Coordinates of C-alpha atoms and ligand atoms in Angstrom, one line a residue:
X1433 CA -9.7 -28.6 -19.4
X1434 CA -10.4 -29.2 -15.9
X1435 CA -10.3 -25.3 -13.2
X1436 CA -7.7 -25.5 -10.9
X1437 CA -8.7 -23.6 -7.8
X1438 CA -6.2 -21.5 -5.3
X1439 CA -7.3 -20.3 -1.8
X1440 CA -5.1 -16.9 -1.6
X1441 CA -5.0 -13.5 -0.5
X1442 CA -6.2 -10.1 -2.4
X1443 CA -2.7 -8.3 -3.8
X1444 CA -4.8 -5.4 -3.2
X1445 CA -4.0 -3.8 0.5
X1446 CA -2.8 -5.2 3.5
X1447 CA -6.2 -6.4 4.8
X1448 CA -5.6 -9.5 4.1
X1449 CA -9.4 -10.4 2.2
X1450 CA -9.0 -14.2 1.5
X1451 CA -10.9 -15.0 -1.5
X1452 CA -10.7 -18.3 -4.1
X1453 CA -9.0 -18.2 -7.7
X1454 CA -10.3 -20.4 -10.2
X1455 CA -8.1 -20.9 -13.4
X1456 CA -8.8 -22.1 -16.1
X1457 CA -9.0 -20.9 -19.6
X1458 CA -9.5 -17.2 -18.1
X1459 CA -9.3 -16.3 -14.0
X1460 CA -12.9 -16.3 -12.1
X1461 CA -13.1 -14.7 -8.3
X1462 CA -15.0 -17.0 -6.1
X1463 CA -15.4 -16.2 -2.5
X1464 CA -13.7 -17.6 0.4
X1465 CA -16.5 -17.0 3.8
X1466 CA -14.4 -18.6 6.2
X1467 CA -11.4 -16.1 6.0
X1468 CA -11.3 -14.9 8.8
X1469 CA -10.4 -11.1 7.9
X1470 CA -13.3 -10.7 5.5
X1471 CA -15.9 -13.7 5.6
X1472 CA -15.9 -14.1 2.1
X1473 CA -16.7 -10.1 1.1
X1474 CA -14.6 -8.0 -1.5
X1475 CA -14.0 -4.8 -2.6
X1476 CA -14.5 -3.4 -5.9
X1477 CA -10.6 -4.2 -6.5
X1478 CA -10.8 -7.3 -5.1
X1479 CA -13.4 -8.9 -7.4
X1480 CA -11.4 -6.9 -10.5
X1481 CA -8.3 -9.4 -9.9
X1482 CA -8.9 -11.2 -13.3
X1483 CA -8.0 -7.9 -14.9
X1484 CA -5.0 -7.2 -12.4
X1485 CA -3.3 -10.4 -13.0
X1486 CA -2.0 -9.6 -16.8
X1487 CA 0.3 -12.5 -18.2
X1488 CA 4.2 -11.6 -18.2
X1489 CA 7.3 -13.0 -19.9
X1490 CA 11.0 -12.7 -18.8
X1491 CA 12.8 -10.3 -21.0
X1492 CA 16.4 -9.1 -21.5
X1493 CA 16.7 -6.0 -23.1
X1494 CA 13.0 -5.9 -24.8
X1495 CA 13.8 -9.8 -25.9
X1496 CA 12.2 -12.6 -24.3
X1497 CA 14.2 -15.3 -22.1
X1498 CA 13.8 -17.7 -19.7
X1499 CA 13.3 -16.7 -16.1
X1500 CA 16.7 -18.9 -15.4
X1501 CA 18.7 -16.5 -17.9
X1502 CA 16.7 -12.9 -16.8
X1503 CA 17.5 -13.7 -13.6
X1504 CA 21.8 -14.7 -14.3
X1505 CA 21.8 -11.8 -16.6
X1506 CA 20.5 -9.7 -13.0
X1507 CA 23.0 -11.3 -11.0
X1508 CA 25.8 -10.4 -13.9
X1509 CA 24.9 -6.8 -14.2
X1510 CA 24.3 -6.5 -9.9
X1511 CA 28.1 -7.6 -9.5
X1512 CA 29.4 -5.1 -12.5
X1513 CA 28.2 -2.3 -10.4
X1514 CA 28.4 -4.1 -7.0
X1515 CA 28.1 -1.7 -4.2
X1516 CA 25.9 0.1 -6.9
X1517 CA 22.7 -1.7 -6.7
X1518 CA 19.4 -0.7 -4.4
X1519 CA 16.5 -3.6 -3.7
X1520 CA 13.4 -2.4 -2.9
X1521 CA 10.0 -3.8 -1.8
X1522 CA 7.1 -2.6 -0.2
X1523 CA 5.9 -6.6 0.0
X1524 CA 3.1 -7.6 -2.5
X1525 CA 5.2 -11.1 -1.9
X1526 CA 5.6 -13.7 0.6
X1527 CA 7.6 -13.4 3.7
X1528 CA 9.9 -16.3 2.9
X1529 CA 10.9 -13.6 -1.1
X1530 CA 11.4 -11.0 1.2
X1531 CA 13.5 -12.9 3.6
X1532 CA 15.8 -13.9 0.8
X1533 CA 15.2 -10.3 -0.9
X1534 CA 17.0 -9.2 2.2
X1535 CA 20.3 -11.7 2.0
X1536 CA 20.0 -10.9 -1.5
X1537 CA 20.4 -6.8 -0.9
X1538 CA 24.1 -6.2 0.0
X1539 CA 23.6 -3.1 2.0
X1540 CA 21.1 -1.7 0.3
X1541 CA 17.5 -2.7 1.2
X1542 CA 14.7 0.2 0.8
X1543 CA 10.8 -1.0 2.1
X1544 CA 9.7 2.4 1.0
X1545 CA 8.2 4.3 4.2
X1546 CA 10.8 6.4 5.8
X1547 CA 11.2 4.8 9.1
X1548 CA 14.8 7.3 9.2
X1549 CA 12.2 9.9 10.0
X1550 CA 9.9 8.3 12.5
X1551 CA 11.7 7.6 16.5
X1552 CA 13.0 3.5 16.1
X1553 CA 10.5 3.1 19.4
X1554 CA 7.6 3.9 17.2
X1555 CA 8.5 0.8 14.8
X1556 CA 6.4 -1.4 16.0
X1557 CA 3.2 0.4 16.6
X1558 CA 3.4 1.3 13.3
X1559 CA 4.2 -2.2 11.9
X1560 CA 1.5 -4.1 13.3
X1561 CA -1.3 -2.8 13.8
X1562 CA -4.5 -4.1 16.3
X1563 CA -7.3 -7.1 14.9
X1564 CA -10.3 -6.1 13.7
X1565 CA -12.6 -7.7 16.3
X1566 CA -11.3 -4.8 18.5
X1567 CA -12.6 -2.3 15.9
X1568 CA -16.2 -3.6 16.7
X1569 CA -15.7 -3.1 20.1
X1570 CA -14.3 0.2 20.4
X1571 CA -16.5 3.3 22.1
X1572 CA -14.9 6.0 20.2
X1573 CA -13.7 5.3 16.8
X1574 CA -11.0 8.4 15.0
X1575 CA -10.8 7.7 11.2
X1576 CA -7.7 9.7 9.6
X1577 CA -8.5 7.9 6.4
X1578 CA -11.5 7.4 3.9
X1579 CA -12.5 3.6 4.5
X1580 CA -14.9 3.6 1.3
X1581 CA -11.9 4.7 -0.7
X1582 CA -9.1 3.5 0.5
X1583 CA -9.5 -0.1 2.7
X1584 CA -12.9 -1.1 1.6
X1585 CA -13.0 -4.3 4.1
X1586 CA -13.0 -2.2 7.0
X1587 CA -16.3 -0.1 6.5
X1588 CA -18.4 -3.7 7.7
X1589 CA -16.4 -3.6 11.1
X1590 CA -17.0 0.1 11.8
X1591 CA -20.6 -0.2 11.1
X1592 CA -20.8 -3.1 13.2
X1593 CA -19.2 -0.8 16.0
X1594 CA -21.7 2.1 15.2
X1595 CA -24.6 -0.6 15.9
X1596 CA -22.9 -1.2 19.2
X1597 CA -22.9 2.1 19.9
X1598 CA -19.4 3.5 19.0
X1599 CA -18.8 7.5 18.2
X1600 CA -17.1 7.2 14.7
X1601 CA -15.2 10.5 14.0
X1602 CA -13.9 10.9 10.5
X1603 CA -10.9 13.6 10.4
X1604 CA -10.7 14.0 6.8
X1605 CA -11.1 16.2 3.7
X1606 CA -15.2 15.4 2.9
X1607 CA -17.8 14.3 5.4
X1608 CA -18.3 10.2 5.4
X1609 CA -21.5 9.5 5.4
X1610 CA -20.6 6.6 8.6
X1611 CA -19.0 9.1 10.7
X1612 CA -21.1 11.0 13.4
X1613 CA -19.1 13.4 13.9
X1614 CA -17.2 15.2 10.6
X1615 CA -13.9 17.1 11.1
X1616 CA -11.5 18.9 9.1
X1617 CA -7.4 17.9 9.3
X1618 CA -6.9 21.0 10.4
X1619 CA -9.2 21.5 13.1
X1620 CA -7.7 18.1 14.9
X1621 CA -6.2 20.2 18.2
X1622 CA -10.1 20.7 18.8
X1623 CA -11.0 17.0 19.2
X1624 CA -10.8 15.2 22.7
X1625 CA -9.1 12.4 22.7
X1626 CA -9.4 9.5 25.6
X1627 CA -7.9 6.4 26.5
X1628 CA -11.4 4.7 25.3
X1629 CA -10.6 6.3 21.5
X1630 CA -8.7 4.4 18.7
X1631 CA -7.3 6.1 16.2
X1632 CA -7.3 4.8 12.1
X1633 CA -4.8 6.3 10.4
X1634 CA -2.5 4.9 7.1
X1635 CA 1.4 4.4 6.7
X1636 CA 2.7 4.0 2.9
X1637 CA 5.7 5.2 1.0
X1638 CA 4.3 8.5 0.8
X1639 CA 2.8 9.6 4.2
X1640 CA 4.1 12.9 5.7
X1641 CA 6.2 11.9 8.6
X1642 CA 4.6 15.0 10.3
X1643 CA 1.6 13.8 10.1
X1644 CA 2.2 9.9 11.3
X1645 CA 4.2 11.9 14.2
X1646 CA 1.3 13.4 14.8
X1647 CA -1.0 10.5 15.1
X1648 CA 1.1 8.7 17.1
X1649 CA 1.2 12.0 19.4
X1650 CA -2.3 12.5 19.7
X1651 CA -2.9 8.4 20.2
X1652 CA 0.3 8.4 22.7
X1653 CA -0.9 11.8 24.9
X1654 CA -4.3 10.2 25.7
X1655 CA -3.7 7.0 26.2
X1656 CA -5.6 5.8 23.4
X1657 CA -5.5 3.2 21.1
X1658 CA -3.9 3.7 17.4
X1659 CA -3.9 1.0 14.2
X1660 CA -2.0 1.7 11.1
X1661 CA -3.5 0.0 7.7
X1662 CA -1.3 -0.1 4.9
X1663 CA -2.0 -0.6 1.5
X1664 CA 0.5 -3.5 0.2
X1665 CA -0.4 -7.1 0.6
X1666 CA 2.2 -8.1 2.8
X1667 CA 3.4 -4.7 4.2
X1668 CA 3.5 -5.6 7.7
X1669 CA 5.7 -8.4 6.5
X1670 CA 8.1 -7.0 4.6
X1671 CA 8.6 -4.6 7.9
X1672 CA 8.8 -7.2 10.6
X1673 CA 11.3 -9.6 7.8
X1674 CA 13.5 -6.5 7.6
X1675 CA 13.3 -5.7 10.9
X1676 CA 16.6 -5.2 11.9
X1677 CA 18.3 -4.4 8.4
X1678 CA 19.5 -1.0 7.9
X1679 CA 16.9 0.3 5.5
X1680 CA 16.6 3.7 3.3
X1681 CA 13.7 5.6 2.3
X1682 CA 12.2 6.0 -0.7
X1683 CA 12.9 9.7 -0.4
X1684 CA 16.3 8.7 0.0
X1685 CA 16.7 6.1 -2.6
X1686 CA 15.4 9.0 -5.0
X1687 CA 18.4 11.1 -3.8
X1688 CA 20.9 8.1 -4.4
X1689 CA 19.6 7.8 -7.9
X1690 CA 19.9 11.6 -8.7
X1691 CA 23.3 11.6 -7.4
X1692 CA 24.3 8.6 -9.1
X1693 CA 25.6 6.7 -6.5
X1694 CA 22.7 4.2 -7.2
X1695 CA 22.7 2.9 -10.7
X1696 CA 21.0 -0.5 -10.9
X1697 CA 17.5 -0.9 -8.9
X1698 CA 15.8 -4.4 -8.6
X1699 CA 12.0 -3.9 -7.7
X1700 CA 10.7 -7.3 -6.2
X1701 CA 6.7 -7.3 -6.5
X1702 CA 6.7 -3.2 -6.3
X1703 CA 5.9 -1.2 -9.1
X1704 CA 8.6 1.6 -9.7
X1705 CA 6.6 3.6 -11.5
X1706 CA 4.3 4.4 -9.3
X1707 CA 7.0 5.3 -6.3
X1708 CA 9.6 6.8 -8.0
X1709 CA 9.5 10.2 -10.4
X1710 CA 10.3 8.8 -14.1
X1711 CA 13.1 11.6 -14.8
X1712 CA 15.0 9.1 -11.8
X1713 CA 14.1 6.2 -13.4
X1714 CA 15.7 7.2 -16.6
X1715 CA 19.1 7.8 -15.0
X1716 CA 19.4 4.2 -14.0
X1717 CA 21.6 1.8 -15.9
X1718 CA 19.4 -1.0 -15.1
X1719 CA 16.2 -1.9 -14.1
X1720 CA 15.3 -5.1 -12.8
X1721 CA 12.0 -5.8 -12.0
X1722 CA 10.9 -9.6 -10.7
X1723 CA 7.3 -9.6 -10.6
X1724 CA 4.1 -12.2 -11.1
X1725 CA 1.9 -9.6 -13.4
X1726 CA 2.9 -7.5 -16.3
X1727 CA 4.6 -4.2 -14.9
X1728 CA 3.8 -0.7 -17.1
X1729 CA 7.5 -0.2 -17.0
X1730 CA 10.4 -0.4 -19.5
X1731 CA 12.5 -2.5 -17.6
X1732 CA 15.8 -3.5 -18.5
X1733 CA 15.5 -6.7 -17.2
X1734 CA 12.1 -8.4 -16.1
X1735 CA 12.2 -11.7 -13.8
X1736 CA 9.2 -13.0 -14.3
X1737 CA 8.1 -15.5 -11.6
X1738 CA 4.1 -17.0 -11.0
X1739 CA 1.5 -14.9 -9.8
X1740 CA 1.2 -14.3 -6.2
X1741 CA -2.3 -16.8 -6.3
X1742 CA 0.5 -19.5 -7.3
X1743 CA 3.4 -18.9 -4.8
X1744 CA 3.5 -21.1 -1.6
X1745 CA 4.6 -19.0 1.3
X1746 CA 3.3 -16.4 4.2
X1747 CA 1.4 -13.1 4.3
X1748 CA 0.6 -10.8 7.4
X1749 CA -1.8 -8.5 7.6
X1750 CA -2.6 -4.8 9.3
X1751 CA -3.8 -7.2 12.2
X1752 CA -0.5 -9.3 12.4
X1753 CA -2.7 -12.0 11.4
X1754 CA -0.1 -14.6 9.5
X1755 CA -1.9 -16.6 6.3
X1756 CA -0.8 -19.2 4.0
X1757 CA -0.8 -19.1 0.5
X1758 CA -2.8 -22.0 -1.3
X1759 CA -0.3 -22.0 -4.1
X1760 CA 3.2 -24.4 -4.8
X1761 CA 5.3 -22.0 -6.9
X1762 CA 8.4 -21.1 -6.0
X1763 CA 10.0 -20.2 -8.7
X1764 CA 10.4 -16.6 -7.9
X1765 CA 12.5 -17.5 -5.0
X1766 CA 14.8 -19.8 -7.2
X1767 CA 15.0 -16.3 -9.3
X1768 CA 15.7 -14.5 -6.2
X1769 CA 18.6 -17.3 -5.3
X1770 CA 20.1 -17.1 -8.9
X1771 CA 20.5 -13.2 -8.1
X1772 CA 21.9 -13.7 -4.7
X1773 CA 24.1 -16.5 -6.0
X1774 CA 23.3 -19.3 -3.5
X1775 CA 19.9 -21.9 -3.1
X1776 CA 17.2 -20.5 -0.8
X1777 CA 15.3 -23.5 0.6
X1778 CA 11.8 -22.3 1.6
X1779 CA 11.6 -24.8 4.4
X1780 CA 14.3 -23.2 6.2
X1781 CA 12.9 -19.5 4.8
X1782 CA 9.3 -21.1 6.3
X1783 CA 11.4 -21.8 9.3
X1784 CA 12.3 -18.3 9.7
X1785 CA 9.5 -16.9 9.2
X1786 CA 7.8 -18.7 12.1
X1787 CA 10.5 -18.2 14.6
X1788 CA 10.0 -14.2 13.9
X1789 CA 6.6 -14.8 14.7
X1790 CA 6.6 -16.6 17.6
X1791 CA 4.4 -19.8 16.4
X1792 CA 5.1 -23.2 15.5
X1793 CA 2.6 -23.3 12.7
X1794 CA 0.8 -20.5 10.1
X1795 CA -2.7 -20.8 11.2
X1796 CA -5.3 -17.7 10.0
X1797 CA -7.5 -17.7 12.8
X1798 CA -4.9 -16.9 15.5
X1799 CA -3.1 -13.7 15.7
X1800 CA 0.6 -14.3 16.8
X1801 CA 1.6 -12.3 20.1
X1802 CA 3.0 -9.6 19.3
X1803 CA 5.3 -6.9 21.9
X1804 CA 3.8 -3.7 21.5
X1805 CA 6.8 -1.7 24.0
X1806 CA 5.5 1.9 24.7
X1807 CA 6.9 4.9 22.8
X1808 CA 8.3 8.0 24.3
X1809 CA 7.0 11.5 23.5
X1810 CA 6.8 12.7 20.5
X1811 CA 7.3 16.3 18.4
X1812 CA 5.3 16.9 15.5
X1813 CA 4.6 19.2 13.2
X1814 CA 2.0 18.8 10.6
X1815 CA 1.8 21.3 7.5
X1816 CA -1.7 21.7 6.4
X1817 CA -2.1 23.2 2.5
X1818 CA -0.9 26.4 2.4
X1819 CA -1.7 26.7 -1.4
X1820 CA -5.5 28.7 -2.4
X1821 CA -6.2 25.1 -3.9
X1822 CA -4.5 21.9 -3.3
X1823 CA -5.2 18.4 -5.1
X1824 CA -5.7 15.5 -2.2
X1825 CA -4.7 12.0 -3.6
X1826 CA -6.3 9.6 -1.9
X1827 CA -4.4 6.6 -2.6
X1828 CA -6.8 3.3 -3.1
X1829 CA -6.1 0.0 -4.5
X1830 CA -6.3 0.8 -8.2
X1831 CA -4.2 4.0 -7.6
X1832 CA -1.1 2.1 -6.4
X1833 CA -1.8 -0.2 -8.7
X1834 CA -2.5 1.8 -11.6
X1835 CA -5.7 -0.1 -12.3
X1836 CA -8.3 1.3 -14.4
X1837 CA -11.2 2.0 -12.9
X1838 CA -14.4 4.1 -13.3
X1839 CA -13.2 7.4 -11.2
X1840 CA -11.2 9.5 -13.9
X1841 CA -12.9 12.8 -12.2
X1842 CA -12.2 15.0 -9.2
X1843 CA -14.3 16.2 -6.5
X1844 CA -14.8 19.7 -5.3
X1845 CA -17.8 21.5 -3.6
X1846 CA -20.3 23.1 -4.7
X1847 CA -19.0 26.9 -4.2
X1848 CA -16.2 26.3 -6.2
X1849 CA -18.8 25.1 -9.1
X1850 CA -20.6 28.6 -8.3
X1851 CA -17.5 30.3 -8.1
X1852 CA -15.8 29.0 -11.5
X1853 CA -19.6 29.1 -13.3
X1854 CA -18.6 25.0 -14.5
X1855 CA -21.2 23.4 -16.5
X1856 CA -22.8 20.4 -15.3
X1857 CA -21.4 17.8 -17.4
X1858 CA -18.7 19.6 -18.1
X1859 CA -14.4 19.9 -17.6
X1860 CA -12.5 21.3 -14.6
X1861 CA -8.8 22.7 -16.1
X1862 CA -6.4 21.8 -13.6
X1863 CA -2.7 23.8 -13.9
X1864 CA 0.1 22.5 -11.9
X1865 CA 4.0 22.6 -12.6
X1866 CA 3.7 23.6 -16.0
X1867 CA 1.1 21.3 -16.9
X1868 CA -2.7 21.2 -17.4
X1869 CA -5.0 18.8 -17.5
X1870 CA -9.0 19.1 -17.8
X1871 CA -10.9 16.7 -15.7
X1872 CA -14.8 15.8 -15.1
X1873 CA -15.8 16.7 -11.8
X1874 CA -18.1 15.8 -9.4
X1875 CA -19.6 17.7 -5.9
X1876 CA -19.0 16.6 -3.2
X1877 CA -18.9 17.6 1.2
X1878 CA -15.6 19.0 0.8
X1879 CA -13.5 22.3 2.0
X1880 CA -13.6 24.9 -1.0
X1881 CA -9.8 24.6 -1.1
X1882 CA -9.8 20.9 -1.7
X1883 CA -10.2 18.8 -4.9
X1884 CA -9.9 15.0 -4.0
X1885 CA -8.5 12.5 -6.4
X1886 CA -9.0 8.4 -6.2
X1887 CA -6.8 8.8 -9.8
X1888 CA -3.7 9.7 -10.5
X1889 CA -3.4 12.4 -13.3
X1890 CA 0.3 12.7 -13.7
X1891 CA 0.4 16.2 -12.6
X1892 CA 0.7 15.1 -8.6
X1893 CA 3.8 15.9 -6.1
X1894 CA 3.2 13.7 -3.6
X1895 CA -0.4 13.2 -1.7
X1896 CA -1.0 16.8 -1.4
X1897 CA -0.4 19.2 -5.0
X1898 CA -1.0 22.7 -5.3
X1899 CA -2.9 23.9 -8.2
X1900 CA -4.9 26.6 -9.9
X1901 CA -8.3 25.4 -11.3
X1902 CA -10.8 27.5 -14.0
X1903 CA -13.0 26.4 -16.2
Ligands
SF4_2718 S1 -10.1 -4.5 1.1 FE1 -8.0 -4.7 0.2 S2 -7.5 -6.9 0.4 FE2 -9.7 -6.7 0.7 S3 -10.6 -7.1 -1.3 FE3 -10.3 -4.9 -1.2 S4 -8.3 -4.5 -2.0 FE4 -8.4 -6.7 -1.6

């Protein structure tokens, strides 16, 4: 048997790391050095993506069916409850699904982040963010994330700045070893900004809208530049495709489904799981979820279309940077069609999709124009933890994606080892809402209040969890 080989994308952020699939009997990573967002190099996650593409089947009701019959019995039980019915996707698909995810959505379409919160002037700043050749070349560089963790790719470009001479400042909850300058979150209001700074921050489903406020503040006030990196493949697409829908949050969508006004929700290529508490989830009378890799969800119904690797269609990254997919498949937009009722043609989705853009063709190495209009002033409040001990997620590719990978631990410092008298090589007990969970632990450069988290223990509310810890 002969390898078939795609050129693709990495499902795992919105960087946008090109890279080479090879198929064959089992999947092989090869790398791809002329993509322009990542030369060729990968993250940890992004050489793991044999393990993350797990083989699916269409199901009905736990029995297994064609993708044709998943997706009618989807469109049957969408029109029972019509009016019922949410859609949600954070992207992890092309442009051209989400496009016809959108027609497909009555009036209910939810991309996760809640843009209700954020001023509508804001949108774009925060949908597309800046290239990365501008990283290299900035003078002063304000991280409000942890690149090692959470967006791997972009560690060679501040380095690369650093060499130039840039002033990296990480704002964060342990000292980065890259940064020249270490600060704490809440001792921000002490750090000068200037028009020659650019700000780093992240924008996901479950960022505090105090805190993006904030950001965009600080960025807005001093003239300075600001970048938002998101952590679905696709994410910038799946904002600028649904542009001007009417959209809900995911805090909102939660609501809908406690209240019961939302009883059937179709996931397209988002993992509900991960985004929305299970006792929700259980109060649905359907879940449909149309996916290319095996969710670790009892869904009612499960569409299953190709992997992303196979689908033939258009990603955008952080940078706005539009990229073609090497595959042919389009079989998950027949699915979405079936649901919808109607025949989406991809050359007219295609179509679409460039006239958003701006450009007459997909091509990697040019970054479409985009506006970036000017935002007006902006209140914000951020909370910092008020708890004696608080549990920081820090959300990274194999925490949204529920990967396993070699960090089941937590870090804390070293007086909090002292303090609690833990034995090296010993567990941490962890108490929060009712539960407890013992943990290996590791020191690390962080406040005494903090334990940071690249896992997700089942004990979280949100990115920041107050707990009690003992030995
Ligand atoms: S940085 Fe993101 S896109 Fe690139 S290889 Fe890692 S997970 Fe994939």
């Amino acid at each position: 048997m002969s390898d078939t080989i795609y050129s693709t994308i990495c499902p795992g952020c919105n960087f946008g790391c090109g890279l080479y699939i090879r198929e064959n009997r089992a999947l092989d990573v090869d790398f791809r050095k002329s993509s322009p967002a990542n030369a060729g190099k990968l993250c940890r996650f992004g050489m793991s993506l044999p393990r993350f593409y797990k083989p699916i089947k269409s199901m009905v009701d736990g029995k297994e069916t064609s993708i044709e019959d998943a997706a009618k019995e989807a469109a049957k039980r969408i029109s029972a409850g019509k009016g019922s019915t949410a859609f949600l996707s954070f992207g992890n698909t092309t442009c051209e699904e989400l496009l016809a995810l959108r027609k497909a959505s009555e009036s209910y379409l939810c991309t996760g982040v809640n843009f209700e919160g954020l001023p509508k002037d804001t949108y774009q700043t925060l949908s597309v963010g800046i290239p990365y050749s501008e990283i290299e070349n900035a003078k002063h560089i304000v991280l409000f994330i942890d690149p090692y963790e959470q967006y791997p790719l972009i560690v060679r470009r501040l380095i690369s700045a650093k060499n130039k001479g840039a002033k990296i400042t990480a704002v964060w909850w342990k000292d980065l070893a890259l940064a020249t300058e270490n600060i704490r979150p809440e001792d921000v209001s002490k750090l000068q900004f200037t028009k020659d700074s650019l700000i780093i921050a992240d924008f996901h489903p479950f960022s505090d809208v105090e805190q993006v406020k904030s950001v965009l503040s600080l960025a807005k006030n001093a003239g300075a530049k600001v970048t938002f990196l998101k952590p679905f493949a696709n994410s910038t697409g799946a904002y600028i495709m649904s542009k001007d829908a009417k959209q809900k949050s995911l805090a909102q969508l939660v609501d809908d489904i406690n209240k019961g006004t939302i009883k059937t929700l179709f996931c397209l290529e988002s993992n509900p799981l991960e985004l929305i508490p299970s006792e929700a989830l259980g109060k649905l009378t359907n879940l449909i979820v149309q996916t290319g890799q095996a969710p670790d969800t009892k869904a009612n119904i499960v569409i299953a279309h190709e992997p992303l690797y196979k689908k033939k269609g258009t990603l955008i990254n952080n940078e706005g940077r539009a990229q073609a997919l090497g595959g042919a498949g389009t079989n998950g937009l027949d699915a979405l069609g079936i649901v919808a009722g109607t025949k989406f043609d991809f050359n007219s989705l295609h179509e679409s999709v460039k006239k958003a853009l701006g450009v007459a063709a997909i091509d990697e190495f040019t970054i479409p124009k985009y506006e970036r209009p000017a935002y007006g002033a902006i209140q914000a409040a951020p909370k910092q933890p008020e708890a004696k001990t608080a549990l920081v997620s820090v959300f990274n590719p194999f925490m949204w994606s529920n990967l396993s990978d070699d960090n089941d631990f937590v870090e804390l410092s070293l007086n909090t080892v002292r303090a609690l008298k833990l034995l090296k090589g010993g567990m941490l007990m962890i108490k929060s809402n009712g539960s407890a969970i013992e943990k290996r632990f590791k020191v690390a450069p962080v406040p005494d209040n903090v334990l940071l988290s690249c896992r997700k223990f089942g004990i979280e509310k949100g990115t920041i969890t107050p707990v009690e810890i003992s030995r």
